[in-house]
mmCIF file of C-alpha atoms in Angstrom:
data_model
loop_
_atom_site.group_PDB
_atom_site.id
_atom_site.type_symbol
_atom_site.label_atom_id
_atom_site.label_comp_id
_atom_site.label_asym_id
_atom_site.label_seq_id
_atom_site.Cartn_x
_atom_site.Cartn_y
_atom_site.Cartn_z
ATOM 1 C CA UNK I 601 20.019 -3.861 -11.838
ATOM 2 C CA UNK I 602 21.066 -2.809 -8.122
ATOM 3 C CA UNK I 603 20.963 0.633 -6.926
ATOM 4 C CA UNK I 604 20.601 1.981 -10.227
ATOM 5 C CA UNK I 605 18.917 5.580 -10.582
ATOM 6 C CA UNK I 606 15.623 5.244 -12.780
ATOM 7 C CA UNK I 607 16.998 8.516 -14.459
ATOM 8 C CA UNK I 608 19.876 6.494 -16.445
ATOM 9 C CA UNK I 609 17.425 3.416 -17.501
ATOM 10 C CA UNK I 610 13.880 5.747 -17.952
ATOM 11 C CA UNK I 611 14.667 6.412 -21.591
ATOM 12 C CA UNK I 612 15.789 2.613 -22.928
ATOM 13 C CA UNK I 613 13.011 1.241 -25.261
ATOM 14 C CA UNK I 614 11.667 -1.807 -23.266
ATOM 15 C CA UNK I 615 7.912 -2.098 -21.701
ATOM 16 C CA UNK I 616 10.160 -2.840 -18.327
ATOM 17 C CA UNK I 617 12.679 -1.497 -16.552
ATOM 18 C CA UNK I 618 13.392 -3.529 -13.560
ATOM 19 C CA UNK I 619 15.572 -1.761 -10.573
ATOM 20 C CA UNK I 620 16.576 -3.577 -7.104
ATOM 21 C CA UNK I 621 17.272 -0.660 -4.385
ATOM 22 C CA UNK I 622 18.218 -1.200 -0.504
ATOM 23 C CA UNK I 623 16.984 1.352 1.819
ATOM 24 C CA UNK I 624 17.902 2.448 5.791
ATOM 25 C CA UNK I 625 15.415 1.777 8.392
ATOM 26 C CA UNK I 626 13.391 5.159 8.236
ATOM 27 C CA UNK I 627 14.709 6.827 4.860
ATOM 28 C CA UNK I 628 12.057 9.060 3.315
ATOM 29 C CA UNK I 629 11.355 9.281 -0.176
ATOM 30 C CA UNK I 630 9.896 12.758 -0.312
ATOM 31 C CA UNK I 631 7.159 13.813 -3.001
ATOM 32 C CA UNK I 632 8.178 12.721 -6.654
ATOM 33 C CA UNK I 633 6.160 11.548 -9.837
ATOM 34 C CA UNK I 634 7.481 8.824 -12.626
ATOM 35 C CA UNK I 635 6.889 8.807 -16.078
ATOM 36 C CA UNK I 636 5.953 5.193 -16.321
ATOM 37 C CA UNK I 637 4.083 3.685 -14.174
ATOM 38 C CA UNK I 638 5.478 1.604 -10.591
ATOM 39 C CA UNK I 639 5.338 -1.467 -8.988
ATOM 40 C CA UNK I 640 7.023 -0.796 -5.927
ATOM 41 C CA UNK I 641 7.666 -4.558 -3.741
ATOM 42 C CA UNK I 642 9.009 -4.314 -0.525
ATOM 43 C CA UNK I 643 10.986 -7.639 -0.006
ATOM 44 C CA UNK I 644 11.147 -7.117 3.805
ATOM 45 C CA UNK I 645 9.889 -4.210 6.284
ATOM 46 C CA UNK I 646 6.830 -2.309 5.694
ATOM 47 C CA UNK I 647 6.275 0.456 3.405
ATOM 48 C CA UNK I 648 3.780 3.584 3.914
ATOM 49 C CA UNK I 649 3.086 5.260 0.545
ATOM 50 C CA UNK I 650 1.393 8.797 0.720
ATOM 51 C CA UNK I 651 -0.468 10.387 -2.220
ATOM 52 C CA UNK I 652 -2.765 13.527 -2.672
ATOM 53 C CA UNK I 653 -5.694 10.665 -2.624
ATOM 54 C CA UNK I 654 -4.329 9.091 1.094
ATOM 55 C CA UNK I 655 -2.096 6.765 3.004
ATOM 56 C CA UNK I 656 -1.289 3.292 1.951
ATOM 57 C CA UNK I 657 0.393 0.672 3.833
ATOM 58 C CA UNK I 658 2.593 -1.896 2.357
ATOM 59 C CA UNK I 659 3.303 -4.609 4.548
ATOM 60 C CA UNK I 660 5.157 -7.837 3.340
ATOM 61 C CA UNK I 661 4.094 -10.153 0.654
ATOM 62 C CA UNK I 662 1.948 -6.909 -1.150
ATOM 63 C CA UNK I 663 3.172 -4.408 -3.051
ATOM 64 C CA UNK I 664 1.695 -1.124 -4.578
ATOM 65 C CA UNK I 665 0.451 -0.365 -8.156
ATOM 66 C CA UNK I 666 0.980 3.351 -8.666
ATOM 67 C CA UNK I 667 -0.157 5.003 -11.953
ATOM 68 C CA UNK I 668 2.256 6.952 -14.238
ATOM 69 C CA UNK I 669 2.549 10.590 -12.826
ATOM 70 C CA UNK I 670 0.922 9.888 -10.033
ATOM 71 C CA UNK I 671 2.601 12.097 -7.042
ATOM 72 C CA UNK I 672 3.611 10.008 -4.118
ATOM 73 C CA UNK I 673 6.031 9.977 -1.003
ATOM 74 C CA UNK I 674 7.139 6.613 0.784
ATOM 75 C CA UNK I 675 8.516 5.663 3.787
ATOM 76 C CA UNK I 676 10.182 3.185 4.219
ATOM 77 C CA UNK I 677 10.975 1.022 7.127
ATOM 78 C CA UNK I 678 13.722 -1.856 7.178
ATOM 79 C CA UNK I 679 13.084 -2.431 3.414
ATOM 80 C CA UNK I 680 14.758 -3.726 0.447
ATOM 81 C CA UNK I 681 12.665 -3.205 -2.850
ATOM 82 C CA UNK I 682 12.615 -4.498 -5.978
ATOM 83 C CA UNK I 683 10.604 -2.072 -8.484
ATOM 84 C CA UNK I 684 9.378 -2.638 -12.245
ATOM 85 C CA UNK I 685 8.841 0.892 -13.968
ATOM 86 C CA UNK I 686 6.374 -0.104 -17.000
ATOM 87 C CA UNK I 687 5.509 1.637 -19.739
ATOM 88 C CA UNK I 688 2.239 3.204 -19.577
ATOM 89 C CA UNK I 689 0.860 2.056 -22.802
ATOM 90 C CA UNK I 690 1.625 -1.395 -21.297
ATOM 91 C CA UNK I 691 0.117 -1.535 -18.192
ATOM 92 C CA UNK I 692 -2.966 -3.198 -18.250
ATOM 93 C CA UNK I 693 -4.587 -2.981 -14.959
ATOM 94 C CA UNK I 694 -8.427 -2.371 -14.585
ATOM 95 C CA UNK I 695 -8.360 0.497 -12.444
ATOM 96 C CA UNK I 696 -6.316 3.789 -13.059
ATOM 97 C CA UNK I 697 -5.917 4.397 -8.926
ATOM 98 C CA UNK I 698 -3.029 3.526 -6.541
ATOM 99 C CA UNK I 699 -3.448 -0.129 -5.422
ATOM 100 C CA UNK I 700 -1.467 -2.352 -2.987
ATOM 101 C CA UNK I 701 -1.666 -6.257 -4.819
ATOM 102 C CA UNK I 702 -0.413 -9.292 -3.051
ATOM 103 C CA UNK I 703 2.699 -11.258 -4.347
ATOM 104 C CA UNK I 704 2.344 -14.567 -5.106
ATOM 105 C CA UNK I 705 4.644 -16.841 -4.970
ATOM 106 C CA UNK I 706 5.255 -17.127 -7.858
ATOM 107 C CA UNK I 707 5.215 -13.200 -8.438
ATOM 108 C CA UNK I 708 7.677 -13.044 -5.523
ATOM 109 C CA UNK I 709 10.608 -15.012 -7.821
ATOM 110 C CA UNK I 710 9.888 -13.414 -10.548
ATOM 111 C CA UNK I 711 10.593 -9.942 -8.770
ATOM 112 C CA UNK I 712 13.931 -11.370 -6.848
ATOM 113 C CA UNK I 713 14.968 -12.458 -10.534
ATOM 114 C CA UNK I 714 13.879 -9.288 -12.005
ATOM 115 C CA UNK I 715 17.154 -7.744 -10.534
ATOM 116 C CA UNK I 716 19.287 -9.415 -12.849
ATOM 117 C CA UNK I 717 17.243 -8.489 -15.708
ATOM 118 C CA UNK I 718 19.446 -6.013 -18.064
ATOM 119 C CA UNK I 719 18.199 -2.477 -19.370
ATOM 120 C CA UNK I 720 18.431 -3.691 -22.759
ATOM 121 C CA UNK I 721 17.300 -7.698 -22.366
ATOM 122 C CA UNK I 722 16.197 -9.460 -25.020
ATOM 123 C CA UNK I 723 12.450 -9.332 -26.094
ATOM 124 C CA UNK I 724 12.730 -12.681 -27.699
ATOM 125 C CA UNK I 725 14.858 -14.416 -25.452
ATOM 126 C CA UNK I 726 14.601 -15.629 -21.699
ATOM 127 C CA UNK I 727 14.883 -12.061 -20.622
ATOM 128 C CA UNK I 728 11.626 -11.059 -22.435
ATOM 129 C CA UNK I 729 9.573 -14.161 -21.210
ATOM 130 C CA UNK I 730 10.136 -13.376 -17.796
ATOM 131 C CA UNK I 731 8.911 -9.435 -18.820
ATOM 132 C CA UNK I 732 5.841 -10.765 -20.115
ATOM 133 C CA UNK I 733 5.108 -13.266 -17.401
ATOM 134 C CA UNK I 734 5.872 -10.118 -14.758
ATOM 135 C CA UNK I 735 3.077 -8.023 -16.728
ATOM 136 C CA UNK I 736 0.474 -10.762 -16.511
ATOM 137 C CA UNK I 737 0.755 -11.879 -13.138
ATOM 138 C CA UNK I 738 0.163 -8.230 -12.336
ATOM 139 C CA UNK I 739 -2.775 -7.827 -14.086
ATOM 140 C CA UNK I 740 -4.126 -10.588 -12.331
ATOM 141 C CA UNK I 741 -2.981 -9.855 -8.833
ATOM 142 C CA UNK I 742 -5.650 -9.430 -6.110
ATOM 143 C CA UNK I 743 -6.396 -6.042 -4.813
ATOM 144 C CA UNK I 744 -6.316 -5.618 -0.837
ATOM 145 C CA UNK I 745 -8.054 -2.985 0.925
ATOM 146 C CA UNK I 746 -5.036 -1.380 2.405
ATOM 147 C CA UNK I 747 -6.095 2.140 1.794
ATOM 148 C CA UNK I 748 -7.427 5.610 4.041
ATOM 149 C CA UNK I 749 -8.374 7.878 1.753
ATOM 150 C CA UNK I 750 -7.939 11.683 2.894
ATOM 151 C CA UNK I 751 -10.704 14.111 2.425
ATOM 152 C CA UNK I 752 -10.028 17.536 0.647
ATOM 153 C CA UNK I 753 -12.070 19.287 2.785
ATOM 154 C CA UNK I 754 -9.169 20.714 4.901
ATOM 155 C CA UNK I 755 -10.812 20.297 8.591
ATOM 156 C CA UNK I 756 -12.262 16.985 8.132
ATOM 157 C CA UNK I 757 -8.664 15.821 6.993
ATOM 158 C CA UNK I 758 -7.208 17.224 9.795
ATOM 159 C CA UNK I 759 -9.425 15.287 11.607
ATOM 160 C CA UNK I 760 -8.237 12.118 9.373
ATOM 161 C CA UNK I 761 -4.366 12.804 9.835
ATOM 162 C CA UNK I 762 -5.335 12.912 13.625
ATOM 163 C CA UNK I 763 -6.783 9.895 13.615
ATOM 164 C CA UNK I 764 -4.303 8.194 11.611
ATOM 165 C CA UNK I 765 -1.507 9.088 13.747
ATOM 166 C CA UNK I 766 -3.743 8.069 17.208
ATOM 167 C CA UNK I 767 -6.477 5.453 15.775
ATOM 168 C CA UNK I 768 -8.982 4.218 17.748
ATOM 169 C CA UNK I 769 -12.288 1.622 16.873
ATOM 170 C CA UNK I 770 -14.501 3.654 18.643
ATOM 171 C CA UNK I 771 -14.025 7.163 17.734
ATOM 172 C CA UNK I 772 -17.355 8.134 17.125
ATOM 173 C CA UNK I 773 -18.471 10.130 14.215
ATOM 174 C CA UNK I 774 -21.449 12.168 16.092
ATOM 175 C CA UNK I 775 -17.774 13.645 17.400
ATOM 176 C CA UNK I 776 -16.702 15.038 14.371
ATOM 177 C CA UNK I 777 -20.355 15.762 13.167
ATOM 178 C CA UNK I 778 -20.279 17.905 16.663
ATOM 179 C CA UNK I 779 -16.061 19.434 16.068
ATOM 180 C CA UNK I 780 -17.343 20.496 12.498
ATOM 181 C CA UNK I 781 -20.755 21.840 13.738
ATOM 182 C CA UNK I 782 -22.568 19.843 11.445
ATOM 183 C CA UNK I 783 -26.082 17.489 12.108
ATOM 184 C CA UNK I 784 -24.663 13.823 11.886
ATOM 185 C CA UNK I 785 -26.545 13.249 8.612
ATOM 186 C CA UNK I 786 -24.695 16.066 6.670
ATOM 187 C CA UNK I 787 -21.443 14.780 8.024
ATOM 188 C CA UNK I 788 -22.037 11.589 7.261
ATOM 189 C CA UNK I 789 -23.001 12.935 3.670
ATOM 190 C CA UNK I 790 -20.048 14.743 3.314
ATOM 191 C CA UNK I 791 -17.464 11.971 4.695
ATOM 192 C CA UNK I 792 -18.479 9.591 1.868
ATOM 193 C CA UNK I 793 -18.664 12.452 -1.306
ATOM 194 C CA UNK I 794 -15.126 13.300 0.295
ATOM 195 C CA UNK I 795 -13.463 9.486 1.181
ATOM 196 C CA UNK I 796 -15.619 7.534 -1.293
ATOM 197 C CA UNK I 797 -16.976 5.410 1.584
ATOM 198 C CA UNK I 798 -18.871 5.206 5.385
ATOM 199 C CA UNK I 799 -16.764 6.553 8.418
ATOM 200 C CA UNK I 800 -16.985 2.853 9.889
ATOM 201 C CA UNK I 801 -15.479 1.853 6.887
ATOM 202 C CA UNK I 802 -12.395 4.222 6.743
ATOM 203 C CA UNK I 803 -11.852 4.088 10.862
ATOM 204 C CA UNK I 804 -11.782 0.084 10.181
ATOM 205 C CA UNK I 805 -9.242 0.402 7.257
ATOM 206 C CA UNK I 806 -7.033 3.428 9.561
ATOM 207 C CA UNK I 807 -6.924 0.751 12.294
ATOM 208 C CA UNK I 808 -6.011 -2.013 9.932
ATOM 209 C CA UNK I 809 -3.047 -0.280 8.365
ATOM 210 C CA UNK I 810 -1.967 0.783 11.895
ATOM 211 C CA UNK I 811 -1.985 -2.644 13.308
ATOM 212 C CA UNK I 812 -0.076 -4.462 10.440
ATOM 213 C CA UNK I 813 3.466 -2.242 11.485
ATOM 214 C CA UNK I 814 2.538 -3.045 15.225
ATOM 215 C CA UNK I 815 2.152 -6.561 14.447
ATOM 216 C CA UNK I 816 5.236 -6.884 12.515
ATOM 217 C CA UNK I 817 6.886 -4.797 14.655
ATOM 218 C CA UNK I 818 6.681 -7.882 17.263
ATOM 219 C CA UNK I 819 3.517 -6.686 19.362
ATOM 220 C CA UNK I 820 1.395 -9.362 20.664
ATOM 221 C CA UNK I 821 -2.125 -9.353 19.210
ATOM 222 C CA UNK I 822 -3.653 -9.217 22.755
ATOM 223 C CA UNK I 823 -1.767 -5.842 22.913
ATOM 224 C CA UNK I 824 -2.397 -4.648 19.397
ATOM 225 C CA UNK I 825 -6.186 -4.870 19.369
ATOM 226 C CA UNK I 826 -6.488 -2.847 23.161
ATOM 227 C CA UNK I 827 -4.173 -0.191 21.598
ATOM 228 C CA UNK I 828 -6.380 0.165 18.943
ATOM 229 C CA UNK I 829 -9.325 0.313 21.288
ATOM 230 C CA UNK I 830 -11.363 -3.306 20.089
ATOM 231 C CA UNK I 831 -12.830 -5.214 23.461
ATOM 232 C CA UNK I 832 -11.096 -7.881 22.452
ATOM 233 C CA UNK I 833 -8.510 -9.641 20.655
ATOM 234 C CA UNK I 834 -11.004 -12.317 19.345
ATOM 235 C CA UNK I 835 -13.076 -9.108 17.940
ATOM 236 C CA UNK I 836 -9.764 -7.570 16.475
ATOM 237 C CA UNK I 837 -8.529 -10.690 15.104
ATOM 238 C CA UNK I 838 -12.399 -11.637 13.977
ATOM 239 C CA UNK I 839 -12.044 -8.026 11.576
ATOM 240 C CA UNK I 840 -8.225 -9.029 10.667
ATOM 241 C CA UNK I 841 -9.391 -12.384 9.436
ATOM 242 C CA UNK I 842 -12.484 -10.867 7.372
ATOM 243 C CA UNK I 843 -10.472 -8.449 5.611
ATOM 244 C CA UNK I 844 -6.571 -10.111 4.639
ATOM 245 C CA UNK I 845 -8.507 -13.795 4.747
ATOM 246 C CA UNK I 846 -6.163 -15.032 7.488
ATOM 247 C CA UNK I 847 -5.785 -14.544 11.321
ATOM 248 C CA UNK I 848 -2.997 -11.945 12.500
ATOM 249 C CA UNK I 849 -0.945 -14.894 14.013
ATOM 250 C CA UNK I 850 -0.630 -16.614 10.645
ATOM 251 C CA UNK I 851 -0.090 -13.267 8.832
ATOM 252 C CA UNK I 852 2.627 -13.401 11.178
ATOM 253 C CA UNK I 853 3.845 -16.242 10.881
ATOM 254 C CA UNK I 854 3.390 -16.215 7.167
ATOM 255 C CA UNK I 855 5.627 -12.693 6.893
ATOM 256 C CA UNK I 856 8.090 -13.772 9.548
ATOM 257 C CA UNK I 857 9.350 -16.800 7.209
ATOM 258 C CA UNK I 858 9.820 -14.728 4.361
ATOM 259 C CA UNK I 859 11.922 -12.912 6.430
ATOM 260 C CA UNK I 860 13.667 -15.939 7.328
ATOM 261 C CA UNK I 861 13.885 -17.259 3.453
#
């Protein structure tokens, strides 16, 4: 199904409801929930998906896992999607959080043929094969660390949005201990209660999800790493590497041909 509003296909009595949906660099989906829960694939562009907990970014070959009622907005930029909504009681996923899971292959035909898959298929027939097949190569897919999670303490996430919209490697946190008026060991107390994990570890994962839309965006990885304030591009492309498991000229590369395909 193309372009076809969830709210004519939620009720139908299948574990999936598979929708295809082309969007206008820039659109803005503004703050909604879903009954059942979504897989939300971005075939091209990149995607950044806001909840109450933080900001993901979606960039090619991932998409993101989001829980049923789970309140979200998403941007999107240059991006045909192809979405499963699944029935709650059918979603088998470990955690109960947002995710963003890398496509497969494999996972990335069964999506494109997902758009042809009827409101009403057949449980027993072709149709419901390729269901099942699309519900266990999700629970398998691998989880990437795509995520900044935002603080409810409302000046230290003003001091996150900041930084999300300007990041920089070396912000310090001794300067938002010192903004907040707190000793650094209370702050650093109270940024991992509030995020879940250290301020190196969040200001790594800001700058990450900052420099995949650069990247994509055609800036050179000499350039991306200085904007984002690394010494180098060998020490940029060193984190890059750690974290996604391949340089950012092969991410690239990789992203560029599915384009291309």
């Amino acid at each position: 199904m193309l372009n076809t509003p969830l709210s004519d296909v939620d009720h139908v009595a299948r574990p999936i409801v598979a929708i295809g949906t082309d969007y206008n660099p820039g659109t803005l989906l503004d703050f909604h929930t879903h009954r059942r829960v979504q897989f939300l694939y971005g075939m091209t562009g990149v995607m950044e998906v806001n909840t109450d907990d933080g900001t993901w970014m979606v960039p090619p070959y991932s998409g993101v896992w989001l829980p049923a009622g789970k309140r979200h907005q998403v941007r999107m930029n240059g991006v045909s999607t192809r979405s499963l909504y699944i029935e709650p009681h059918t979603a088998l996923r470990a955690s109960r959080n947002c995710e963003v899971l890398v496509v497969t292959p494999l996972l990335h035909h069964l999506l494109l043929a997902s758009a042809h898959l009827p409101a009403l298929y057949d449980e027993n027939g072709r149709d419901g094969a390729l269901a099942q097949l699309l519900l266990y190569e999700l629970q398998q897919a691998q989880a990437l660390p795509l995520f900044a999670p935002l603080p409810h303490d409302p000046q230290l996430a003003s001091l996150c949005r900041d930084f999300l919209s300007q990041p920089n490697i070396h912000t310090l946190p001794e300067d938002w201990a010192r903004q907040m008026h707190r000793s650094q060991r209370t702050f650093n107390r109270l940024f991992r209660q509030q995020t879940g994990t250290s301020f190196a570890v969040w200001r790594q994962q800001a700058c990450l999800m900052a420099a995949i839309p650069s990247l994509l965006s055609g800036s050179s990885v000499t350039r991306t790493a200085l904007e984002l304030g690394y010494d180098s591009p060998a020490a940029f492309s060193s984190m890059f590497r750690k974290v996604l498991g391949q340089s950012p000229t092969v991410f690239v590369r990789a992203a560029t041909r599915q384009l291309e395909e």
